[in-house]
PDB file of C-alpha atoms in Angstrom:
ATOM      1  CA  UNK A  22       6.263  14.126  15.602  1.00 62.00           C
ATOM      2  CA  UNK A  23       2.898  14.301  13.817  1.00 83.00           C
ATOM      3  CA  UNK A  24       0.117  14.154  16.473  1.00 92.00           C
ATOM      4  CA  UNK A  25      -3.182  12.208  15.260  1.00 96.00           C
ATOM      5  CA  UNK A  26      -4.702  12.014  18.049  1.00 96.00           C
ATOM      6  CA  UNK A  27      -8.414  11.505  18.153  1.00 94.00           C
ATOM      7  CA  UNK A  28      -8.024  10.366  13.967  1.00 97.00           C
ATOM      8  CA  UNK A  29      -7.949   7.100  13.011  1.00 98.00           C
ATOM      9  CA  UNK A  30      -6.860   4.987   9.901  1.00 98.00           C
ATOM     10  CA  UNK A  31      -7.257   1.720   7.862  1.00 98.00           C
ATOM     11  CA  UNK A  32      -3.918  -0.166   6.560  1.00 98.00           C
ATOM     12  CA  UNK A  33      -4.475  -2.687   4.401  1.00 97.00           C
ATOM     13  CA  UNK A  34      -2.263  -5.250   3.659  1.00 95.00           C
ATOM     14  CA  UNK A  35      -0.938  -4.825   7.516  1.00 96.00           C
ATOM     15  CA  UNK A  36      -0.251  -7.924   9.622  1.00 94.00           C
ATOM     16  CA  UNK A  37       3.790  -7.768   7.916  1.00 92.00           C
ATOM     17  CA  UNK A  38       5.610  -5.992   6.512  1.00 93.00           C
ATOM     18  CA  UNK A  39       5.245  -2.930   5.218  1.00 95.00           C
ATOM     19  CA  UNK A  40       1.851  -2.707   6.005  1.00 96.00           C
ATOM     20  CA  UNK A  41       2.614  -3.404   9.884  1.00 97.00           C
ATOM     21  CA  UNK A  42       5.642  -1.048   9.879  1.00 97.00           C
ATOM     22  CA  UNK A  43       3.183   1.630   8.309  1.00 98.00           C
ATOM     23  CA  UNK A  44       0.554   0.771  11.115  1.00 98.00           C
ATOM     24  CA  UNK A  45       2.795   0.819  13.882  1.00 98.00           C
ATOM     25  CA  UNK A  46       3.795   4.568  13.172  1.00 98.00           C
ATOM     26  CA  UNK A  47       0.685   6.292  12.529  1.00 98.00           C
ATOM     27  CA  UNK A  48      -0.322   4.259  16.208  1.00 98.00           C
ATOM     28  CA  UNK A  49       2.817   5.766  17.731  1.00 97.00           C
ATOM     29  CA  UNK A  50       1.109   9.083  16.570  1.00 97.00           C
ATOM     30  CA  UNK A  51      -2.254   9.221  18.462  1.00 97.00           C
ATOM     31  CA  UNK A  52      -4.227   6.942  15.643  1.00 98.00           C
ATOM     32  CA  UNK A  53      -6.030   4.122  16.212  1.00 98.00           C
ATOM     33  CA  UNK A  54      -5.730   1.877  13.270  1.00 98.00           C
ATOM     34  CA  UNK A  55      -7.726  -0.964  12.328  1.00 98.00           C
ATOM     35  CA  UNK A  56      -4.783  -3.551  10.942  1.00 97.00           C
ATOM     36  CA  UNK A  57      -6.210  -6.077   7.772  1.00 96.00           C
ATOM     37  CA  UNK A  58      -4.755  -9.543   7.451  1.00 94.00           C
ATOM     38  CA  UNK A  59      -6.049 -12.170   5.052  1.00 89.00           C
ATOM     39  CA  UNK A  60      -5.728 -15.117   6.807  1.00 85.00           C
ATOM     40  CA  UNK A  61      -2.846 -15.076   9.291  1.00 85.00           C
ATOM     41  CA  UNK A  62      -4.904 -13.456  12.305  1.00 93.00           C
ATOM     42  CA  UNK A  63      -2.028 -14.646  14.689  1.00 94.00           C
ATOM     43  CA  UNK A  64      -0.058 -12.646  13.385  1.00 95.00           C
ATOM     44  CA  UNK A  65      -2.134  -9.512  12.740  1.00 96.00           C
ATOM     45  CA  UNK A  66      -3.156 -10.095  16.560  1.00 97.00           C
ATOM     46  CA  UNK A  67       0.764  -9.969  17.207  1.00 97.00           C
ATOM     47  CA  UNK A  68       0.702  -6.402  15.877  1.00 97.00           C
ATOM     48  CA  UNK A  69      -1.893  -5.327  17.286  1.00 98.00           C
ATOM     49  CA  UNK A  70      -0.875  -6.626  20.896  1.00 98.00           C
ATOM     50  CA  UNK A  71       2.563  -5.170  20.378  1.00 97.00           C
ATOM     51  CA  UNK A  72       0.592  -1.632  19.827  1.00 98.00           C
ATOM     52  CA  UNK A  73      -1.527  -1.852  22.204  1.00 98.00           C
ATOM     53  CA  UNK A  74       1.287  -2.390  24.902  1.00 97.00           C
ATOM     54  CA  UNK A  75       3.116   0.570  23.793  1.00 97.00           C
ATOM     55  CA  UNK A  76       0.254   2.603  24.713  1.00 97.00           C
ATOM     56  CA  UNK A  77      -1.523   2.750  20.804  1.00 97.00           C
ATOM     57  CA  UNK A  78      -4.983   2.055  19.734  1.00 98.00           C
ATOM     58  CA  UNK A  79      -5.461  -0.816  17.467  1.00 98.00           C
ATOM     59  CA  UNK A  80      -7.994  -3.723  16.255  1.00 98.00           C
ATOM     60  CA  UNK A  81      -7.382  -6.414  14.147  1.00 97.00           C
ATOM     61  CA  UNK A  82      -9.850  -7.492  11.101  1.00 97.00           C
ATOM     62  CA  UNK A  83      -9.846 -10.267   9.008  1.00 95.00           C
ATOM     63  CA  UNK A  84     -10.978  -9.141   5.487  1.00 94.00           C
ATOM     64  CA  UNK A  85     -10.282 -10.067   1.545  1.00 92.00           C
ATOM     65  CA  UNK A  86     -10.341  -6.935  -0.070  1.00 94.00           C
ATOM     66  CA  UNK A  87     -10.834  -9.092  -2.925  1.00 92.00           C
ATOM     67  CA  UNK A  88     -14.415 -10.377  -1.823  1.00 91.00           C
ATOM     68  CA  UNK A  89     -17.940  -8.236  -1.674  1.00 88.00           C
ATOM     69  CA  UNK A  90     -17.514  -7.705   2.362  1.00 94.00           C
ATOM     70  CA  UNK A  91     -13.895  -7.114   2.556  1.00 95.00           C
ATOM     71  CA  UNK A  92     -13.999  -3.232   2.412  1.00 97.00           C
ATOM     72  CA  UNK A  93     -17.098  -3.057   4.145  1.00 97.00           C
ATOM     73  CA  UNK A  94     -15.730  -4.569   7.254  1.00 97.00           C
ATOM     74  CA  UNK A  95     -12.720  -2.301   8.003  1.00 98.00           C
ATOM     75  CA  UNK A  96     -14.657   0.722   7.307  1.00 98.00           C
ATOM     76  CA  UNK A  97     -17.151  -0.783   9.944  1.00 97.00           C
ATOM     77  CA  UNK A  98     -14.181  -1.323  12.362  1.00 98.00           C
ATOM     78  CA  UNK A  99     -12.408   1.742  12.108  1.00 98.00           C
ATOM     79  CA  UNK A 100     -16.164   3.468  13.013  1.00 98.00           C
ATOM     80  CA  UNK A 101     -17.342   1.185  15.449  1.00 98.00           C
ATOM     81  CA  UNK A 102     -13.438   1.475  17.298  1.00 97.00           C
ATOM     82  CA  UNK A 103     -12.209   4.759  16.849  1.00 98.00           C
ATOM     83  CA  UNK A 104     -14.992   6.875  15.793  1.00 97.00           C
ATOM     84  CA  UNK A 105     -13.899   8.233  12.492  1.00 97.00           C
ATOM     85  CA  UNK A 106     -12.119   7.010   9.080  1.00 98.00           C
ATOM     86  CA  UNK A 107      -9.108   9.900   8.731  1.00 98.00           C
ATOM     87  CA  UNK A 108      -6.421   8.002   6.637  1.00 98.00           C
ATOM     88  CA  UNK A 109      -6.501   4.932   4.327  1.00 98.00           C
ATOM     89  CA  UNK A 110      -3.278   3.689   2.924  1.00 98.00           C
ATOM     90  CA  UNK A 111      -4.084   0.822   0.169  1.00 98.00           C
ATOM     91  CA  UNK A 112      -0.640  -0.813   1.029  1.00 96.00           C
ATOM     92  CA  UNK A 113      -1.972  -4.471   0.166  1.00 93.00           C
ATOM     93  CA  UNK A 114      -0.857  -6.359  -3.240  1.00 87.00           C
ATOM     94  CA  UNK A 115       0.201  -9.345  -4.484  1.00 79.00           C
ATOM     95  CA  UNK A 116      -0.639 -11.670  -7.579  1.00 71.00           C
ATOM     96  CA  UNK A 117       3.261 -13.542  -7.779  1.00 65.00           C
ATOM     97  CA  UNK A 118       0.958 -16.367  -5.445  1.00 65.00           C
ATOM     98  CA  UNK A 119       0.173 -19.557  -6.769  1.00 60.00           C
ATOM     99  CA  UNK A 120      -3.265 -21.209  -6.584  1.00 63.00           C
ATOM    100  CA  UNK A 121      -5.002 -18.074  -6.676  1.00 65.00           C
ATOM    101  CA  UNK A 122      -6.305 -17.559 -10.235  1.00 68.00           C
ATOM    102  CA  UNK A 123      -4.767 -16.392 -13.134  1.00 73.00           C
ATOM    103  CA  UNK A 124      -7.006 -12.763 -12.674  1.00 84.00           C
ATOM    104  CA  UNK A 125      -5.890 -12.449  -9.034  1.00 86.00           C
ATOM    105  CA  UNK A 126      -3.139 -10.087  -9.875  1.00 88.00           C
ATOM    106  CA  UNK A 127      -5.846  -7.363 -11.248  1.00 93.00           C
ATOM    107  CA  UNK A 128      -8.544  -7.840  -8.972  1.00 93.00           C
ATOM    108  CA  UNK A 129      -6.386  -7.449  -6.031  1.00 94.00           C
ATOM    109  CA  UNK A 130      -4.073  -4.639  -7.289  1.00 96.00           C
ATOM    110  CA  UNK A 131      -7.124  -2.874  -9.533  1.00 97.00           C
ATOM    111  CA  UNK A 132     -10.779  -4.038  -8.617  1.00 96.00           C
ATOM    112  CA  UNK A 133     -10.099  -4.405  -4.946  1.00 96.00           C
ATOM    113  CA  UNK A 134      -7.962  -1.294  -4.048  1.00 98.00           C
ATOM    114  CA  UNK A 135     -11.119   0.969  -6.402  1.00 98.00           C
ATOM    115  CA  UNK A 136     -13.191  -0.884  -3.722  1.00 97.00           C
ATOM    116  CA  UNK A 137     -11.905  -0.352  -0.453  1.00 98.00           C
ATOM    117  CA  UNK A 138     -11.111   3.309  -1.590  1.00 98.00           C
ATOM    118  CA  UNK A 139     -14.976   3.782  -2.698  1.00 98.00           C
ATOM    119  CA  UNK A 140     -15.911   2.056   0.640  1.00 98.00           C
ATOM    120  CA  UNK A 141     -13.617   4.061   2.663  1.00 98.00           C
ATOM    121  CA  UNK A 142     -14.344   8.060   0.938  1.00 98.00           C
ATOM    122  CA  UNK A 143     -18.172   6.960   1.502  1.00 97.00           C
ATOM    123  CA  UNK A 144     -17.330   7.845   5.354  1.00 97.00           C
ATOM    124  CA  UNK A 145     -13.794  10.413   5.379  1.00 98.00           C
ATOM    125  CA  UNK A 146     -14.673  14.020   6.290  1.00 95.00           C
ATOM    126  CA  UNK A 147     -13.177  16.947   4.722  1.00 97.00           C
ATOM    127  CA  UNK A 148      -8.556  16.848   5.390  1.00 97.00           C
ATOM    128  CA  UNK A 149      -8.820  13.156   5.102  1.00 98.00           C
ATOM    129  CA  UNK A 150      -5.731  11.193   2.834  1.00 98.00           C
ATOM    130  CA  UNK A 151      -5.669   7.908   0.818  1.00 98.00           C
ATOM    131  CA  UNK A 152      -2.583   7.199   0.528  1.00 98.00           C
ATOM    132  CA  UNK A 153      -1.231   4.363  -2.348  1.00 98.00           C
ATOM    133  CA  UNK A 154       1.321   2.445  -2.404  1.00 97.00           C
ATOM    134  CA  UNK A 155       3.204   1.235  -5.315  1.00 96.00           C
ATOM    135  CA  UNK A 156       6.695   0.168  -7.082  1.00 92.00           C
ATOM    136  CA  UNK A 157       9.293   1.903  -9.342  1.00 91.00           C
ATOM    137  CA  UNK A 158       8.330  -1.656 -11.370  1.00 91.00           C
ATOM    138  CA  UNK A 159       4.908  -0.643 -11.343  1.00 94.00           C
ATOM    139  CA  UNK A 160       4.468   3.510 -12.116  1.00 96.00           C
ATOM    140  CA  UNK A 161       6.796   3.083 -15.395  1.00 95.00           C
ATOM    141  CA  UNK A 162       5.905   0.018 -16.796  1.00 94.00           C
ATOM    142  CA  UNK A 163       4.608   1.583 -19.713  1.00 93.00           C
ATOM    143  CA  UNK A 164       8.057   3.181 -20.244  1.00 91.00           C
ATOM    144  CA  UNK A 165      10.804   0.597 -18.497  1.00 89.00           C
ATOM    145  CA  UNK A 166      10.870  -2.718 -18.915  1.00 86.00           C
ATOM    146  CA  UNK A 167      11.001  -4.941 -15.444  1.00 84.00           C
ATOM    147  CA  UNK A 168      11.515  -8.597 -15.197  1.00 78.00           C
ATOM    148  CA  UNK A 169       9.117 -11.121 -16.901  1.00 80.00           C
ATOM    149  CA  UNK A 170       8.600 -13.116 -13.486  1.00 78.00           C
ATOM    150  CA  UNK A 171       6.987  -9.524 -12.254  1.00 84.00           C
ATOM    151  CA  UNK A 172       5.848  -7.744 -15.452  1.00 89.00           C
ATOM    152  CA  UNK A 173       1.856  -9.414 -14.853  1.00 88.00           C
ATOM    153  CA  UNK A 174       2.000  -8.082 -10.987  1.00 89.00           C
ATOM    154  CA  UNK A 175       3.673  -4.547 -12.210  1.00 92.00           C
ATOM    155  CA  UNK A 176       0.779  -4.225 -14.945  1.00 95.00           C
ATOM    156  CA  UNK A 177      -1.987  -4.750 -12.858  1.00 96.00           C
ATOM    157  CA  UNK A 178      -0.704  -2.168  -9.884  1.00 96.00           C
ATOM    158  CA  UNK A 179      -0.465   0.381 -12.575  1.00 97.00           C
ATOM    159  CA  UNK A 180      -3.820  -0.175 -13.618  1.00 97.00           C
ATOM    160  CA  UNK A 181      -4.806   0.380  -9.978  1.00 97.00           C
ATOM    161  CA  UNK A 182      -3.116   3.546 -10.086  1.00 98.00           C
ATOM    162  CA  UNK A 183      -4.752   4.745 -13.233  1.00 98.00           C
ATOM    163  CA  UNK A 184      -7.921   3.502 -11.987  1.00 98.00           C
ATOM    164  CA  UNK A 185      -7.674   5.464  -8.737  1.00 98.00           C
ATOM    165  CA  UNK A 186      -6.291   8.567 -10.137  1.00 98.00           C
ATOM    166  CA  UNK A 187      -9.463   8.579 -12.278  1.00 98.00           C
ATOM    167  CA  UNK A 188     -11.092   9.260  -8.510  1.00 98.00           C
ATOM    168  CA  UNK A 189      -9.182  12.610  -7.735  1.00 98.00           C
ATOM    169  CA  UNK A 190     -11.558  15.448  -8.874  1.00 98.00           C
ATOM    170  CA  UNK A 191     -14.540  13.403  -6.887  1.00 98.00           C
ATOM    171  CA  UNK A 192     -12.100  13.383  -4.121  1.00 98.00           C
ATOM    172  CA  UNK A 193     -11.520  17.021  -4.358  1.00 98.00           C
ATOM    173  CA  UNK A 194     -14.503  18.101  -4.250  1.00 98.00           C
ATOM    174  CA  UNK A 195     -15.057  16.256  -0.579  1.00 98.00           C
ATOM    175  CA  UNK A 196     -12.178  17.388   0.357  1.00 98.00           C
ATOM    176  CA  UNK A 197     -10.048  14.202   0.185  1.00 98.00           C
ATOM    177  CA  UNK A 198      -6.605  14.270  -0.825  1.00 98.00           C
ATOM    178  CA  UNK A 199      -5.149  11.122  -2.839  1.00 98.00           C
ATOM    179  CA  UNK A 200      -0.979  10.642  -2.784  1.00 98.00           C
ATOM    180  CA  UNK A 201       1.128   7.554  -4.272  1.00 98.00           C
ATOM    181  CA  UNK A 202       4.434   6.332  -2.722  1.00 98.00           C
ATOM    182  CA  UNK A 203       6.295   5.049  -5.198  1.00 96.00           C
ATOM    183  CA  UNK A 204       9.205   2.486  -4.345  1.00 92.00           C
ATOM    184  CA  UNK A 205      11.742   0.610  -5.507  1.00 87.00           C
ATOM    185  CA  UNK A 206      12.052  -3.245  -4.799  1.00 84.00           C
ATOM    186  CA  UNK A 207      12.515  -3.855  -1.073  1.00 86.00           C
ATOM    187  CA  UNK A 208      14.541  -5.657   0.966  1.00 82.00           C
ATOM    188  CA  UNK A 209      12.796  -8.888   3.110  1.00 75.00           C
ATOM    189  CA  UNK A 210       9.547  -8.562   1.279  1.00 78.00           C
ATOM    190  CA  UNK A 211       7.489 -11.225  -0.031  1.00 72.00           C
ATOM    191  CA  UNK A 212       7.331 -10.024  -3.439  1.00 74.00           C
ATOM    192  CA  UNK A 213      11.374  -9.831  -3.697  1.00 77.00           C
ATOM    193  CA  UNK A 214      11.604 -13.042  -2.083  1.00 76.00           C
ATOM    194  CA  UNK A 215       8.990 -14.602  -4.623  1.00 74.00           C
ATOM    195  CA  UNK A 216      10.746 -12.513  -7.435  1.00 74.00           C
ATOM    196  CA  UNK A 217      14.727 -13.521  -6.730  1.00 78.00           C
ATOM    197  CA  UNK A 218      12.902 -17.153  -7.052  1.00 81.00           C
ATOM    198  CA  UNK A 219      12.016 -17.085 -10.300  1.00 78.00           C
ATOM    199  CA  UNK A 220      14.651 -14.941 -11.203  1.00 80.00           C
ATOM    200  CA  UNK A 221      17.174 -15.778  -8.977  1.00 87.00           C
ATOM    201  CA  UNK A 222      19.485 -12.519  -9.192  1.00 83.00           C
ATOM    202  CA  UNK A 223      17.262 -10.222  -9.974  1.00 76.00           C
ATOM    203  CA  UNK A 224      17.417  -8.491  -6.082  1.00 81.00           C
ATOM    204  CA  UNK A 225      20.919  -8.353  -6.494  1.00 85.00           C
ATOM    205  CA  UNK A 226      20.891  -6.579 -10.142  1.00 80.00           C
ATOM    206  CA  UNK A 227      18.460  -4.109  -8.837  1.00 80.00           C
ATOM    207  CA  UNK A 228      20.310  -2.978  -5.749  1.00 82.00           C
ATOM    208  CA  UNK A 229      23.622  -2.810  -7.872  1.00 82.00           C
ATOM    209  CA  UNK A 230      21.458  -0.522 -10.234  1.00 80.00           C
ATOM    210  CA  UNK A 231      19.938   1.778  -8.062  1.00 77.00           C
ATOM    211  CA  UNK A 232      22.762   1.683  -5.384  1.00 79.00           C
ATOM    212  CA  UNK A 233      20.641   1.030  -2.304  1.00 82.00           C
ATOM    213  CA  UNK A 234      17.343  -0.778  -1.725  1.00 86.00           C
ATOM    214  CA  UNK A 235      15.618   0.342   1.269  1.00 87.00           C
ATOM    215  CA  UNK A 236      14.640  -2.061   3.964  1.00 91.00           C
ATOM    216  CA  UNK A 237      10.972  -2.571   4.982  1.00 93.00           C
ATOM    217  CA  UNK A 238      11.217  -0.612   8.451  1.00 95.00           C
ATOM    218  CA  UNK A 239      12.931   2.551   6.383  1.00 95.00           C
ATOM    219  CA  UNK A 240       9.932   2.442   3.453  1.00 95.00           C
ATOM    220  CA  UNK A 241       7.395   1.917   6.146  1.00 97.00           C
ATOM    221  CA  UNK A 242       8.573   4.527   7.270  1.00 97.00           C
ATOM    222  CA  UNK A 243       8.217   6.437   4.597  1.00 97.00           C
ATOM    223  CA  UNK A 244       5.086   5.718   3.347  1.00 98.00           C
ATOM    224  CA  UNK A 245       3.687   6.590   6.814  1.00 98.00           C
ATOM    225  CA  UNK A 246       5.048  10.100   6.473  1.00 97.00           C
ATOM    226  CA  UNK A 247       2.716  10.963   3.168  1.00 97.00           C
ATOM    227  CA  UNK A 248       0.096  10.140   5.622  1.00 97.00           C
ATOM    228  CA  UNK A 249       0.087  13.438   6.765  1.00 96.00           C
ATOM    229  CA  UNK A 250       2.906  15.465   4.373  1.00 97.00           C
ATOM    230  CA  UNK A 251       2.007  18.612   2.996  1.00 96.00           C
ATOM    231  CA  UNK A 252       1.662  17.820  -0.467  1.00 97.00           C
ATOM    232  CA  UNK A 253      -0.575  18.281  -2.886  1.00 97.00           C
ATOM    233  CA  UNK A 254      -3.727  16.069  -3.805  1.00 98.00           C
ATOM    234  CA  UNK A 255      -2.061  13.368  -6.957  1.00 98.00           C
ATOM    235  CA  UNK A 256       1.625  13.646  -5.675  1.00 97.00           C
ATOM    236  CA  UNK A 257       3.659  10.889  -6.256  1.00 97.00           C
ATOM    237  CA  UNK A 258       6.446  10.321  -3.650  1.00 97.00           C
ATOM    238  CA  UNK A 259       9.372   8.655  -5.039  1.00 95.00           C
ATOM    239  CA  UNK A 260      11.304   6.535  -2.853  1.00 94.00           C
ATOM    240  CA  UNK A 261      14.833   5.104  -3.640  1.00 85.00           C
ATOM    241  CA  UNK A 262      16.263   4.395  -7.085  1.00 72.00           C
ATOM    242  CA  UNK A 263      13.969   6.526  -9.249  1.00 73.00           C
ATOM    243  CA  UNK A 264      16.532   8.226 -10.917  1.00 73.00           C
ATOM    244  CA  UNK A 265      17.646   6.043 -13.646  1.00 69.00           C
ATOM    245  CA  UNK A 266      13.660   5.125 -14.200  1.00 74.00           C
ATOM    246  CA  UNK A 267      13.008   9.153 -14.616  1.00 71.00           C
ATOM    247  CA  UNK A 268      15.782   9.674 -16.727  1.00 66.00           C
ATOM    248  CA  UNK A 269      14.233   7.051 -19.223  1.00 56.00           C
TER     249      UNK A 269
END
């Protein structure tokens, strides 16, 4: 198993979920991860009490990403806590909400995600990793159609993408590498359960399609491994399904 011990890392996005599921391994590993919740800090403090008694390091931190302080905060915690910033995983996106804005879809999955990774590089040392996390939905947009209720949420992620991979040779030259983990739609997530809503279905079409949709524990799982893979900086990892998306 991958030993961080003495690192530490920030997972946005992490009180359920993926996000937790990602959190929980790299604790398991030696880190001590500062988890981010929104609003539900029950439920962050859940996760964090549930790695804490399996021996792990963890602190919970109540930030929007989407406000001037947000970023600022975790990179404070994970300091203050553990001592160090080693990995940042920008697992946290959403804009299928309601009552949030009509922009809330870009300046979560573009403006906020360019600035918690500015925030966070300000303080990695050289061997650090930000690692991204995005959809199948999301990384071809511009060359496969996906379904109207999640086309504005798929557009603004790949803008985030784009925007981020505009950060790489900056990165470089510090020493950070940058990695996406691309997915396909998965299972017990918000975003399928907000999608099969308004398009009740479309889960169902997608797994017959790609054959298999992974679960949240199995992509959590996955995501955590490009924490520390040995790949090189601008990889995209493709997780489940791609094949009929790379063929197009």
């Amino acid at each position: 198993m991958t030993d961080l011990t003495g690192k530490s890392a920030i997972v946005t996005g992490s009180s359920r979920g993926i996000g937790a599921e990602v959190a929980k391994i790299l604790a398991a590993q030696g880190a001590g991860v500062v988890i981010n919740y929104r609003q539900k800090a029950p439920r962050a403090n859940k996760i964090v009490a549930g790695i804490t008694e399996a021996g792990g390091r963890a602190v919970a931190v109540g930030a929007d990403l989407t406000g001037p302080e947000g970023p600022a905060a975790l990179v404070d915690a994970a300091i203050e806590n553990f001592g160090s910033l080693d990995v940042l995983v920008l697992n946290a996106s959403g804009g299928m909400e309601s009552g949030l804005g009509e922009d809330y879809a870009l300046r979560l999955n573009r403006d906020a995600q360019v600035a918690m990774l500015e925030a966070a590089t300000a303080k990695m040392a050289p061997g650090s990793r930000v690692v991204f996390v995005t959809s199948h939905q999301a990384h071809f947009i511009d060359q496969v159609e996906t379904m109207d209720a999640y086309e504005p949420v798929a557009r603004s992620k790949r803008a985030g993408e784009l925007a981020l991979r505009e950060f790489i040779p900056a990165l470089e030259a510090k020493g950070i590498t940058f990695v996406v983990v691309s997915g396909d739609m998965i299972e017990g997530t918000i975003t399928a359960t907000l999608l099969d809503r308004a398009e009740p279905g479309a889960i169902e079409a997608r797994r017959a399609a790609a054959g298999k949709l992974y679960s949240v524990v199995e992509f959590g799982g996955e995501v955590a491994a490009m924490a520390t893979a040995d790949v090189p900086t601008g990889h995209t990892e493709y997780v489940g399904g791609a094949g009929d998306f790379l063929k197009k």
